[in-house]
Short mmCIF file of N, CA and C in Angstrom, two decimals:
data_model
loop_
_atom_site.label_atom_id
_atom_site.label_comp_id
_atom_site.label_asym_id
_atom_site.label_seq_id
_atom_site.Cartn_x
_atom_site.Cartn_y
_atom_site.Cartn_z
N UNK A 1 -51.75 106.77 -32.41
CA UNK A 1 -51.16 106.21 -31.24
C UNK A 1 -50.10 105.21 -31.56
N UNK A 2 -48.88 105.36 -30.99
CA UNK A 2 -47.79 104.44 -31.31
C UNK A 2 -48.05 103.05 -30.79
N UNK A 3 -47.54 102.07 -31.57
CA UNK A 3 -47.68 100.67 -31.20
C UNK A 3 -46.63 100.32 -30.15
N UNK A 4 -46.99 99.82 -28.99
CA UNK A 4 -46.01 99.55 -27.91
C UNK A 4 -45.83 98.07 -27.62
N UNK A 5 -46.77 97.25 -27.92
CA UNK A 5 -46.69 95.84 -27.58
C UNK A 5 -45.86 95.05 -28.62
N UNK A 6 -45.47 93.82 -28.25
CA UNK A 6 -44.78 92.93 -29.18
C UNK A 6 -45.77 92.28 -30.11
N UNK A 7 -45.41 92.27 -31.32
CA UNK A 7 -46.26 91.56 -32.33
C UNK A 7 -45.36 90.96 -33.39
N UNK A 8 -45.85 89.96 -34.09
CA UNK A 8 -45.00 89.37 -35.15
C UNK A 8 -44.55 90.37 -36.17
N UNK A 9 -45.34 91.32 -36.46
CA UNK A 9 -45.05 92.33 -37.45
C UNK A 9 -43.90 93.20 -36.99
N UNK A 10 -43.95 93.65 -35.68
CA UNK A 10 -42.87 94.48 -35.10
C UNK A 10 -41.56 93.73 -35.06
N UNK A 11 -41.61 92.40 -34.70
CA UNK A 11 -40.37 91.61 -34.65
C UNK A 11 -39.75 91.45 -36.04
N UNK A 12 -40.57 91.23 -37.05
CA UNK A 12 -40.06 91.13 -38.42
C UNK A 12 -39.42 92.41 -38.86
N UNK A 13 -40.06 93.56 -38.56
CA UNK A 13 -39.52 94.86 -38.96
C UNK A 13 -38.17 95.07 -38.22
N UNK A 14 -38.13 94.75 -36.93
CA UNK A 14 -36.86 94.93 -36.19
C UNK A 14 -35.76 94.09 -36.79
N UNK A 15 -36.01 92.84 -37.08
CA UNK A 15 -35.00 91.95 -37.64
C UNK A 15 -34.57 92.44 -39.04
N UNK A 16 -35.50 92.94 -39.80
CA UNK A 16 -35.16 93.41 -41.13
C UNK A 16 -34.25 94.62 -41.06
N UNK A 17 -34.44 95.53 -40.06
CA UNK A 17 -33.65 96.72 -39.94
C UNK A 17 -32.31 96.50 -39.18
N UNK A 18 -32.30 95.54 -38.29
CA UNK A 18 -31.13 95.37 -37.40
C UNK A 18 -30.46 94.00 -37.55
N UNK A 19 -30.64 93.32 -38.67
CA UNK A 19 -30.08 91.95 -38.87
C UNK A 19 -28.60 91.90 -38.67
N UNK A 20 -27.88 92.96 -39.03
CA UNK A 20 -26.40 92.95 -38.95
C UNK A 20 -25.91 92.89 -37.50
N UNK A 21 -26.67 93.44 -36.54
CA UNK A 21 -26.29 93.35 -35.13
C UNK A 21 -26.26 91.87 -34.67
N UNK A 22 -27.24 91.11 -35.09
CA UNK A 22 -27.32 89.72 -34.71
C UNK A 22 -26.24 88.90 -35.39
N UNK A 23 -25.93 89.24 -36.64
CA UNK A 23 -24.88 88.51 -37.39
C UNK A 23 -23.53 88.77 -36.70
N UNK A 24 -23.25 90.04 -36.37
CA UNK A 24 -21.97 90.37 -35.71
C UNK A 24 -21.92 89.68 -34.33
N UNK A 25 -23.01 89.64 -33.60
CA UNK A 25 -23.06 88.97 -32.29
C UNK A 25 -22.79 87.51 -32.43
N UNK A 26 -23.35 86.85 -33.43
CA UNK A 26 -23.12 85.42 -33.60
C UNK A 26 -21.67 85.12 -33.98
N UNK A 27 -21.05 85.94 -34.84
CA UNK A 27 -19.64 85.78 -35.18
C UNK A 27 -18.76 85.98 -33.94
N UNK A 28 -19.04 87.00 -33.14
CA UNK A 28 -18.26 87.26 -31.94
C UNK A 28 -18.37 86.08 -30.93
N UNK A 29 -19.60 85.56 -30.76
CA UNK A 29 -19.80 84.42 -29.85
C UNK A 29 -19.02 83.22 -30.29
N UNK A 30 -19.03 82.90 -31.61
CA UNK A 30 -18.24 81.78 -32.14
C UNK A 30 -16.76 82.01 -31.87
N UNK A 31 -16.27 83.22 -32.14
CA UNK A 31 -14.85 83.54 -31.93
C UNK A 31 -14.44 83.36 -30.45
N UNK A 32 -15.24 83.95 -29.58
CA UNK A 32 -14.97 83.84 -28.15
C UNK A 32 -15.03 82.41 -27.64
N UNK A 33 -16.00 81.64 -28.10
CA UNK A 33 -16.12 80.25 -27.70
C UNK A 33 -14.86 79.48 -28.13
N UNK A 34 -14.45 79.68 -29.34
CA UNK A 34 -13.24 78.99 -29.87
C UNK A 34 -12.03 79.40 -29.07
N UNK A 35 -11.86 80.69 -28.83
CA UNK A 35 -10.72 81.21 -28.08
C UNK A 35 -10.66 80.65 -26.70
N UNK A 36 -11.75 80.67 -26.00
CA UNK A 36 -11.78 80.17 -24.61
C UNK A 36 -11.46 78.69 -24.56
N UNK A 37 -12.08 77.88 -25.41
CA UNK A 37 -11.81 76.43 -25.34
C UNK A 37 -10.46 76.01 -25.92
N UNK A 38 -9.89 76.73 -26.79
CA UNK A 38 -8.57 76.35 -27.27
C UNK A 38 -7.44 76.79 -26.30
N UNK A 39 -7.67 77.93 -25.64
CA UNK A 39 -6.67 78.45 -24.66
C UNK A 39 -6.71 77.67 -23.36
N UNK A 40 -7.90 77.26 -22.94
CA UNK A 40 -8.02 76.66 -21.63
C UNK A 40 -8.01 75.11 -21.65
N UNK A 41 -8.00 74.47 -22.81
CA UNK A 41 -8.04 73.00 -22.81
C UNK A 41 -6.70 72.47 -22.27
N UNK A 42 -6.79 71.37 -21.54
CA UNK A 42 -5.56 70.79 -20.97
C UNK A 42 -4.63 70.23 -22.03
N UNK A 43 -3.36 70.49 -21.92
CA UNK A 43 -2.36 70.02 -22.88
C UNK A 43 -1.23 69.36 -22.15
N UNK A 44 -0.68 68.30 -22.76
CA UNK A 44 0.49 67.66 -22.22
C UNK A 44 1.70 68.44 -22.67
N UNK A 45 2.59 68.87 -21.73
CA UNK A 45 3.78 69.62 -22.18
C UNK A 45 4.66 68.76 -23.08
N UNK A 46 5.41 69.42 -23.98
CA UNK A 46 6.25 68.78 -24.92
C UNK A 46 7.24 67.76 -24.27
N UNK A 47 7.81 68.13 -23.17
CA UNK A 47 8.78 67.27 -22.47
C UNK A 47 8.10 66.03 -21.88
N UNK A 48 6.75 66.08 -21.75
CA UNK A 48 6.04 64.95 -21.18
C UNK A 48 5.30 64.10 -22.22
N UNK A 49 5.64 64.37 -23.47
CA UNK A 49 4.95 63.70 -24.60
C UNK A 49 5.94 63.03 -25.54
N UNK A 50 5.72 61.79 -25.85
CA UNK A 50 6.52 61.09 -26.83
C UNK A 50 5.69 60.98 -28.09
N UNK A 51 6.22 61.60 -29.19
CA UNK A 51 5.48 61.60 -30.45
C UNK A 51 6.06 60.53 -31.37
N UNK A 52 5.17 59.74 -31.92
CA UNK A 52 5.60 58.68 -32.86
C UNK A 52 4.87 58.90 -34.19
N UNK A 53 5.58 58.84 -35.27
CA UNK A 53 4.98 59.06 -36.58
C UNK A 53 5.09 57.76 -37.39
N UNK A 54 3.95 57.33 -37.90
CA UNK A 54 3.92 56.16 -38.76
C UNK A 54 3.88 56.65 -40.21
N UNK A 55 4.96 56.46 -40.91
CA UNK A 55 5.02 56.95 -42.32
C UNK A 55 4.78 55.78 -43.26
N UNK A 56 3.64 55.82 -43.93
CA UNK A 56 3.20 54.75 -44.85
C UNK A 56 3.06 53.42 -44.14
N UNK A 57 2.70 53.43 -42.88
CA UNK A 57 2.46 52.20 -42.13
C UNK A 57 1.03 52.27 -41.63
N UNK A 58 0.23 51.30 -42.05
CA UNK A 58 -1.19 51.30 -41.62
C UNK A 58 -1.41 50.27 -40.54
N UNK A 59 -2.26 50.61 -39.59
CA UNK A 59 -2.63 49.68 -38.53
C UNK A 59 -3.99 50.04 -38.02
N UNK A 60 -4.76 49.01 -37.57
CA UNK A 60 -6.08 49.34 -37.05
C UNK A 60 -5.97 50.05 -35.68
N UNK A 61 -7.07 50.67 -35.30
CA UNK A 61 -7.10 51.48 -34.06
C UNK A 61 -6.69 50.68 -32.85
N UNK A 62 -7.19 49.44 -32.74
CA UNK A 62 -6.84 48.62 -31.59
C UNK A 62 -5.35 48.35 -31.49
N UNK A 63 -4.69 48.20 -32.63
CA UNK A 63 -3.26 47.96 -32.68
C UNK A 63 -2.51 49.22 -32.21
N UNK A 64 -3.02 50.39 -32.64
CA UNK A 64 -2.36 51.64 -32.26
C UNK A 64 -2.45 51.86 -30.76
N UNK A 65 -3.63 51.53 -30.19
CA UNK A 65 -3.76 51.67 -28.73
C UNK A 65 -2.85 50.74 -27.97
N UNK A 66 -2.68 49.55 -28.47
CA UNK A 66 -1.78 48.57 -27.85
C UNK A 66 -0.35 49.04 -27.94
N UNK A 67 0.02 49.56 -29.16
CA UNK A 67 1.37 50.08 -29.33
C UNK A 67 1.61 51.31 -28.44
N UNK A 68 0.62 52.15 -28.30
CA UNK A 68 0.74 53.34 -27.45
C UNK A 68 1.06 52.95 -26.02
N UNK A 69 0.29 52.00 -25.48
CA UNK A 69 0.53 51.53 -24.13
C UNK A 69 1.94 50.93 -23.96
N UNK A 70 2.33 50.14 -24.91
CA UNK A 70 3.67 49.50 -24.87
C UNK A 70 4.78 50.54 -24.86
N UNK A 71 4.66 51.53 -25.78
CA UNK A 71 5.70 52.54 -25.87
C UNK A 71 5.70 53.48 -24.63
N UNK A 72 4.53 53.72 -24.07
CA UNK A 72 4.46 54.59 -22.89
C UNK A 72 5.20 53.93 -21.69
N UNK A 73 4.99 52.63 -21.53
CA UNK A 73 5.67 51.89 -20.46
C UNK A 73 7.19 51.98 -20.63
N UNK A 74 7.65 51.74 -21.88
CA UNK A 74 9.10 51.76 -22.17
C UNK A 74 9.67 53.18 -21.95
N UNK A 75 8.95 54.19 -22.47
CA UNK A 75 9.39 55.59 -22.36
C UNK A 75 9.48 56.04 -20.93
N UNK A 76 8.49 55.67 -20.09
CA UNK A 76 8.48 56.07 -18.70
C UNK A 76 9.65 55.41 -17.92
N UNK A 77 10.06 54.23 -18.35
CA UNK A 77 11.18 53.59 -17.66
C UNK A 77 12.44 54.42 -17.84
N UNK A 78 12.60 55.07 -18.99
CA UNK A 78 13.78 55.89 -19.27
C UNK A 78 13.61 57.34 -18.79
N UNK A 79 12.44 57.87 -18.99
CA UNK A 79 12.15 59.28 -18.55
C UNK A 79 10.81 59.27 -17.84
N UNK A 80 10.84 59.21 -16.50
CA UNK A 80 9.60 59.13 -15.73
C UNK A 80 8.62 60.28 -15.97
N UNK A 81 9.11 61.43 -16.44
CA UNK A 81 8.18 62.56 -16.65
C UNK A 81 7.31 62.41 -17.89
N UNK A 82 7.60 61.45 -18.76
CA UNK A 82 6.78 61.21 -19.94
C UNK A 82 5.39 60.73 -19.47
N UNK A 83 4.32 61.45 -19.92
CA UNK A 83 2.96 61.09 -19.46
C UNK A 83 2.06 60.55 -20.56
N UNK A 84 2.47 60.72 -21.82
CA UNK A 84 1.58 60.28 -22.90
C UNK A 84 2.40 60.00 -24.13
N UNK A 85 1.82 59.13 -25.00
CA UNK A 85 2.42 58.82 -26.29
C UNK A 85 1.35 59.20 -27.30
N UNK A 86 1.78 59.93 -28.33
CA UNK A 86 0.91 60.39 -29.40
C UNK A 86 1.37 59.76 -30.73
N UNK A 87 0.51 58.92 -31.32
CA UNK A 87 0.88 58.28 -32.59
C UNK A 87 0.10 58.96 -33.73
N UNK A 88 0.85 59.38 -34.73
CA UNK A 88 0.19 60.03 -35.90
C UNK A 88 0.60 59.37 -37.18
N UNK A 89 -0.37 59.03 -38.01
CA UNK A 89 -0.03 58.43 -39.32
C UNK A 89 0.25 59.55 -40.37
N UNK A 90 1.13 59.27 -41.26
CA UNK A 90 1.46 60.21 -42.37
C UNK A 90 1.64 59.41 -43.65
N UNK A 91 0.95 59.78 -44.69
CA UNK A 91 1.12 59.12 -45.97
C UNK A 91 2.14 59.84 -46.78
N UNK A 92 3.17 59.12 -47.27
CA UNK A 92 4.19 59.73 -48.08
C UNK A 92 4.08 59.06 -49.46
N UNK A 93 3.85 59.87 -50.48
CA UNK A 93 3.56 59.35 -51.82
C UNK A 93 4.76 59.30 -52.72
N UNK A 94 5.95 59.57 -52.17
CA UNK A 94 7.16 59.44 -52.98
C UNK A 94 7.76 60.75 -53.36
N UNK A 95 9.01 60.73 -53.87
CA UNK A 95 9.77 61.94 -54.22
C UNK A 95 9.07 62.76 -55.26
N UNK A 96 8.31 62.14 -56.16
CA UNK A 96 7.69 62.91 -57.24
C UNK A 96 6.47 63.70 -56.78
N UNK A 97 5.96 63.44 -55.56
CA UNK A 97 4.82 64.17 -55.08
C UNK A 97 5.26 65.33 -54.22
N UNK A 98 5.12 66.52 -54.71
CA UNK A 98 5.62 67.72 -54.00
C UNK A 98 4.93 67.91 -52.65
N UNK A 99 3.60 67.68 -52.60
CA UNK A 99 2.89 67.85 -51.37
C UNK A 99 3.38 66.96 -50.26
N UNK A 100 3.65 65.68 -50.57
CA UNK A 100 4.19 64.74 -49.59
C UNK A 100 5.56 65.19 -49.08
N UNK A 101 6.39 65.66 -49.99
CA UNK A 101 7.72 66.09 -49.59
C UNK A 101 7.67 67.29 -48.68
N UNK A 102 6.80 68.24 -49.01
CA UNK A 102 6.65 69.44 -48.17
C UNK A 102 6.12 69.06 -46.79
N UNK A 103 5.12 68.17 -46.76
CA UNK A 103 4.52 67.77 -45.46
C UNK A 103 5.55 67.04 -44.62
N UNK A 104 6.28 66.12 -45.22
CA UNK A 104 7.30 65.34 -44.46
C UNK A 104 8.38 66.26 -43.92
N UNK A 105 8.89 67.17 -44.71
CA UNK A 105 9.92 68.12 -44.26
C UNK A 105 9.38 69.06 -43.19
N UNK A 106 8.19 69.55 -43.41
CA UNK A 106 7.59 70.46 -42.40
C UNK A 106 7.43 69.76 -41.07
N UNK A 107 6.93 68.51 -41.11
CA UNK A 107 6.74 67.76 -39.84
C UNK A 107 8.07 67.52 -39.15
N UNK A 108 9.12 67.22 -39.93
CA UNK A 108 10.42 67.00 -39.29
C UNK A 108 10.99 68.29 -38.70
N UNK A 109 10.99 69.36 -39.48
CA UNK A 109 11.56 70.62 -39.06
C UNK A 109 10.82 71.18 -37.84
N UNK A 110 9.54 70.99 -37.75
CA UNK A 110 8.74 71.50 -36.63
C UNK A 110 8.79 70.56 -35.42
N UNK A 111 9.61 69.54 -35.48
CA UNK A 111 9.66 68.60 -34.35
C UNK A 111 8.47 67.72 -34.26
N UNK A 112 7.98 67.27 -35.39
CA UNK A 112 6.72 66.50 -35.45
C UNK A 112 6.76 65.16 -34.77
N UNK A 113 7.95 64.59 -34.58
CA UNK A 113 8.00 63.24 -33.96
C UNK A 113 9.37 63.02 -33.31
N UNK A 114 9.35 62.18 -32.30
CA UNK A 114 10.61 61.69 -31.65
C UNK A 114 11.05 60.38 -32.20
N UNK A 115 10.07 59.58 -32.66
CA UNK A 115 10.39 58.26 -33.21
C UNK A 115 9.56 58.07 -34.45
N UNK A 116 10.21 57.49 -35.49
CA UNK A 116 9.53 57.22 -36.74
C UNK A 116 9.49 55.76 -36.99
N UNK A 117 8.35 55.25 -37.47
CA UNK A 117 8.20 53.88 -37.96
C UNK A 117 7.78 54.04 -39.44
N UNK A 118 8.64 53.60 -40.35
CA UNK A 118 8.41 53.90 -41.74
C UNK A 118 8.63 52.68 -42.64
N UNK A 119 8.04 52.72 -43.85
CA UNK A 119 8.29 51.67 -44.81
C UNK A 119 9.64 51.98 -45.48
N UNK A 120 10.06 51.06 -46.41
CA UNK A 120 11.37 51.17 -46.99
C UNK A 120 11.57 52.44 -47.80
N UNK A 121 10.59 52.81 -48.63
CA UNK A 121 10.71 53.97 -49.51
C UNK A 121 10.84 55.25 -48.66
N UNK A 122 10.01 55.36 -47.67
CA UNK A 122 9.98 56.57 -46.83
C UNK A 122 11.31 56.68 -46.04
N UNK A 123 11.78 55.52 -45.51
CA UNK A 123 13.00 55.54 -44.75
C UNK A 123 14.20 56.02 -45.60
N UNK A 124 14.31 55.49 -46.83
CA UNK A 124 15.42 55.92 -47.68
C UNK A 124 15.46 57.43 -47.90
N UNK A 125 14.30 58.03 -48.14
CA UNK A 125 14.20 59.44 -48.33
C UNK A 125 14.61 60.20 -47.08
N UNK A 126 14.09 59.75 -45.90
CA UNK A 126 14.33 60.46 -44.67
C UNK A 126 15.79 60.29 -44.23
N UNK A 127 16.38 59.11 -44.47
CA UNK A 127 17.76 58.89 -44.09
C UNK A 127 18.68 59.77 -44.95
N UNK A 128 18.37 59.87 -46.26
CA UNK A 128 19.16 60.70 -47.17
C UNK A 128 19.09 62.19 -46.77
N UNK A 129 18.01 62.62 -46.15
CA UNK A 129 17.84 63.99 -45.75
C UNK A 129 18.37 64.28 -44.33
N UNK A 130 18.85 63.29 -43.66
CA UNK A 130 19.46 63.48 -42.35
C UNK A 130 18.43 63.53 -41.19
N UNK A 131 17.30 62.83 -41.36
CA UNK A 131 16.26 62.85 -40.34
C UNK A 131 16.60 61.91 -39.17
N UNK A 132 17.56 60.98 -39.36
CA UNK A 132 17.82 59.94 -38.37
C UNK A 132 18.96 60.32 -37.42
N UNK A 133 18.76 60.12 -36.12
CA UNK A 133 19.83 60.31 -35.16
C UNK A 133 20.75 59.09 -35.19
N UNK A 134 22.02 59.30 -34.88
CA UNK A 134 22.99 58.22 -34.82
C UNK A 134 22.61 57.26 -33.67
N UNK A 135 22.72 55.97 -33.89
CA UNK A 135 22.37 54.97 -32.90
C UNK A 135 23.54 54.03 -32.67
N UNK A 136 23.59 53.51 -31.45
CA UNK A 136 24.53 52.43 -31.15
C UNK A 136 23.81 51.12 -31.46
N UNK A 137 23.85 50.66 -32.72
CA UNK A 137 23.06 49.54 -33.14
C UNK A 137 23.50 48.22 -32.52
N UNK A 138 24.71 48.19 -31.95
CA UNK A 138 25.19 46.96 -31.33
C UNK A 138 24.39 46.63 -30.05
N UNK A 139 23.84 47.67 -29.41
CA UNK A 139 23.10 47.45 -28.14
C UNK A 139 21.62 47.21 -28.36
N UNK A 140 21.20 47.08 -29.64
CA UNK A 140 19.80 46.77 -29.94
C UNK A 140 19.68 45.28 -30.13
N UNK A 141 18.85 44.61 -29.35
CA UNK A 141 18.83 43.14 -29.31
C UNK A 141 18.50 42.47 -30.61
N UNK A 142 17.46 42.87 -31.35
CA UNK A 142 17.04 42.19 -32.57
C UNK A 142 16.93 43.20 -33.69
N UNK A 143 16.70 42.68 -34.86
CA UNK A 143 16.55 43.58 -36.02
C UNK A 143 17.85 43.83 -36.72
N UNK A 144 17.72 44.11 -37.97
CA UNK A 144 18.88 44.39 -38.82
C UNK A 144 19.18 45.88 -38.83
N UNK A 145 20.39 46.28 -38.50
CA UNK A 145 20.69 47.72 -38.45
C UNK A 145 20.67 48.34 -39.87
N UNK A 146 20.30 49.58 -39.95
CA UNK A 146 20.36 50.36 -41.18
C UNK A 146 21.35 51.48 -40.95
N UNK A 147 22.08 51.83 -42.01
CA UNK A 147 23.19 52.78 -41.84
C UNK A 147 22.93 54.04 -42.68
N UNK A 148 23.40 55.16 -42.09
CA UNK A 148 23.24 56.47 -42.76
C UNK A 148 24.05 56.38 -44.08
N UNK A 149 23.40 56.76 -45.22
CA UNK A 149 24.09 56.65 -46.49
C UNK A 149 25.32 57.55 -46.64
N UNK A 150 25.36 58.66 -45.86
CA UNK A 150 26.50 59.58 -45.97
C UNK A 150 27.62 59.29 -44.95
N UNK A 151 27.24 59.08 -43.70
CA UNK A 151 28.22 58.93 -42.65
C UNK A 151 28.60 57.48 -42.39
N UNK A 152 27.71 56.56 -42.77
CA UNK A 152 27.98 55.14 -42.53
C UNK A 152 27.68 54.74 -41.09
N UNK A 153 27.17 55.62 -40.26
CA UNK A 153 26.81 55.31 -38.87
C UNK A 153 25.46 54.53 -38.85
N UNK A 154 25.32 53.69 -37.81
CA UNK A 154 24.04 53.06 -37.65
C UNK A 154 23.01 54.08 -37.23
N UNK A 155 21.88 54.06 -37.86
CA UNK A 155 20.90 55.11 -37.51
C UNK A 155 19.47 54.57 -37.43
N UNK A 156 19.23 53.29 -37.76
CA UNK A 156 17.87 52.75 -37.72
C UNK A 156 17.94 51.27 -37.61
N UNK A 157 16.76 50.65 -37.42
CA UNK A 157 16.70 49.18 -37.26
C UNK A 157 15.54 48.72 -38.18
N UNK A 158 15.82 47.67 -38.95
CA UNK A 158 14.78 47.01 -39.74
C UNK A 158 14.15 45.92 -38.93
N UNK A 159 12.83 45.90 -38.90
CA UNK A 159 12.11 44.87 -38.14
C UNK A 159 11.04 44.31 -38.99
N UNK A 160 10.65 43.07 -38.69
CA UNK A 160 9.47 42.45 -39.25
C UNK A 160 8.29 43.25 -38.67
N UNK A 161 7.34 43.71 -39.52
CA UNK A 161 6.21 44.50 -39.04
C UNK A 161 5.40 43.77 -37.96
N UNK A 162 5.45 42.43 -37.99
CA UNK A 162 4.73 41.66 -36.98
C UNK A 162 5.27 41.85 -35.57
N UNK A 163 6.49 42.33 -35.44
CA UNK A 163 7.07 42.58 -34.10
C UNK A 163 6.46 43.91 -33.53
N UNK A 164 5.90 44.71 -34.39
CA UNK A 164 5.28 45.97 -33.96
C UNK A 164 3.79 45.85 -33.93
N UNK A 165 3.24 45.32 -34.99
CA UNK A 165 1.74 45.14 -35.11
C UNK A 165 1.48 43.67 -35.39
N UNK A 166 0.69 43.03 -34.56
CA UNK A 166 0.40 41.63 -34.80
C UNK A 166 -0.30 41.49 -36.16
N UNK A 167 -0.02 40.39 -36.84
CA UNK A 167 -0.62 40.08 -38.16
C UNK A 167 -0.18 40.99 -39.26
N UNK A 168 0.79 41.88 -39.05
CA UNK A 168 1.29 42.74 -40.13
C UNK A 168 2.42 42.01 -40.87
N UNK A 169 2.51 42.31 -42.17
CA UNK A 169 3.52 41.63 -42.94
C UNK A 169 4.45 42.68 -43.53
N UNK A 170 5.64 42.21 -43.94
CA UNK A 170 6.63 43.10 -44.54
C UNK A 170 7.59 43.61 -43.50
N UNK A 171 8.40 44.57 -43.87
CA UNK A 171 9.38 45.12 -42.97
C UNK A 171 9.11 46.60 -42.70
N UNK A 172 9.43 47.04 -41.53
CA UNK A 172 9.41 48.49 -41.23
C UNK A 172 10.77 48.87 -40.66
N UNK A 173 11.04 50.15 -40.84
CA UNK A 173 12.30 50.70 -40.28
C UNK A 173 11.96 51.66 -39.16
N UNK A 174 12.63 51.51 -38.04
CA UNK A 174 12.36 52.32 -36.87
C UNK A 174 13.59 53.17 -36.55
N UNK A 175 13.42 54.46 -36.35
CA UNK A 175 14.53 55.28 -35.98
C UNK A 175 14.14 56.46 -35.12
N UNK A 176 15.07 56.92 -34.32
CA UNK A 176 14.88 58.11 -33.49
C UNK A 176 15.17 59.34 -34.34
N UNK A 177 14.30 60.33 -34.20
CA UNK A 177 14.43 61.54 -34.97
C UNK A 177 15.69 62.35 -34.56
N UNK A 178 16.37 62.91 -35.55
CA UNK A 178 17.50 63.80 -35.24
C UNK A 178 17.11 65.01 -34.49
N UNK A 179 15.80 65.35 -34.54
CA UNK A 179 15.31 66.55 -33.76
C UNK A 179 14.42 66.18 -32.65
N UNK A 180 14.62 65.01 -32.04
CA UNK A 180 13.71 64.53 -30.99
C UNK A 180 13.73 65.44 -29.76
N UNK A 181 12.55 65.67 -29.20
CA UNK A 181 12.45 66.42 -27.92
C UNK A 181 12.78 65.53 -26.76
N UNK A 182 12.47 64.21 -26.88
CA UNK A 182 12.69 63.24 -25.84
C UNK A 182 13.57 62.10 -26.35
N UNK A 183 14.86 62.34 -26.64
CA UNK A 183 15.67 61.30 -27.25
C UNK A 183 15.83 60.07 -26.38
N UNK A 184 15.96 60.20 -25.06
CA UNK A 184 16.11 59.05 -24.19
C UNK A 184 14.86 58.19 -24.19
N UNK A 185 13.69 58.81 -24.12
CA UNK A 185 12.43 58.10 -24.13
C UNK A 185 12.22 57.40 -25.51
N UNK A 186 12.59 58.13 -26.61
CA UNK A 186 12.46 57.55 -27.93
C UNK A 186 13.38 56.35 -28.11
N UNK A 187 14.59 56.44 -27.58
CA UNK A 187 15.54 55.33 -27.66
C UNK A 187 15.03 54.13 -26.90
N UNK A 188 14.47 54.41 -25.68
CA UNK A 188 13.93 53.32 -24.89
C UNK A 188 12.77 52.64 -25.58
N UNK A 189 11.92 53.46 -26.27
CA UNK A 189 10.82 52.88 -27.01
C UNK A 189 11.30 52.06 -28.18
N UNK A 190 12.34 52.51 -28.88
CA UNK A 190 12.94 51.76 -29.99
C UNK A 190 13.51 50.44 -29.46
N UNK A 191 14.18 50.49 -28.34
CA UNK A 191 14.76 49.24 -27.76
C UNK A 191 13.66 48.26 -27.41
N UNK A 192 12.55 48.80 -26.91
CA UNK A 192 11.43 47.90 -26.59
C UNK A 192 10.89 47.22 -27.83
N UNK A 193 10.76 47.97 -28.92
CA UNK A 193 10.23 47.41 -30.16
C UNK A 193 11.19 46.39 -30.75
N UNK A 194 12.51 46.60 -30.56
CA UNK A 194 13.47 45.63 -31.11
C UNK A 194 13.80 44.48 -30.19
N UNK A 195 13.16 44.46 -29.02
CA UNK A 195 13.48 43.43 -28.04
C UNK A 195 12.82 42.11 -28.39
N UNK A 196 11.92 42.10 -29.36
CA UNK A 196 11.27 40.83 -29.71
C UNK A 196 10.07 40.51 -28.83
N UNK A 197 9.77 41.38 -27.87
CA UNK A 197 8.62 41.16 -26.99
C UNK A 197 7.45 41.88 -27.62
N UNK A 198 6.53 41.15 -28.14
CA UNK A 198 5.34 41.75 -28.79
C UNK A 198 4.20 41.77 -27.77
N UNK A 199 4.13 42.84 -26.97
CA UNK A 199 3.16 42.82 -25.94
C UNK A 199 2.44 44.06 -25.75
#
């Protein structure tokens, strides 16, 4: 007489013979879950996002949130459709590190940022590669202008890091990306940072 009820022995035999069905099902569920949540998650459109990259500039989380709020206010004054500021840190280890150079170039070419805040070494490399947009440095209230090494045009502003992050020391260079998606918002954010108002 055939066995018809459920028993631990029958379940073990079933799993031993059909384990691949459950494995395929688990993989498909993971794939579908990932697909649904990545496709349907809310995203800020590129035109409504101001991207800022900190190259070799470290700051605590609270400072980044304060800077984000400050830059959002300035960017919205110039371009009201800007809805968010995204700040991303990037470590650049110098010309001799191939990985850093590839990452920096890839981020620039892919439109990784509208505004850069960088240390001296990173700025020199990026300026030499043409990452900086030309600026009218005479209309920037504070800070020492930096000039493009090839064209001689003003392209960035040197600031005391304390004007950007409280309690920070040294100098940082701030410039609008030559490939900025939101150049007006980035310029307004740069002007806010160079205005001497640390708020």
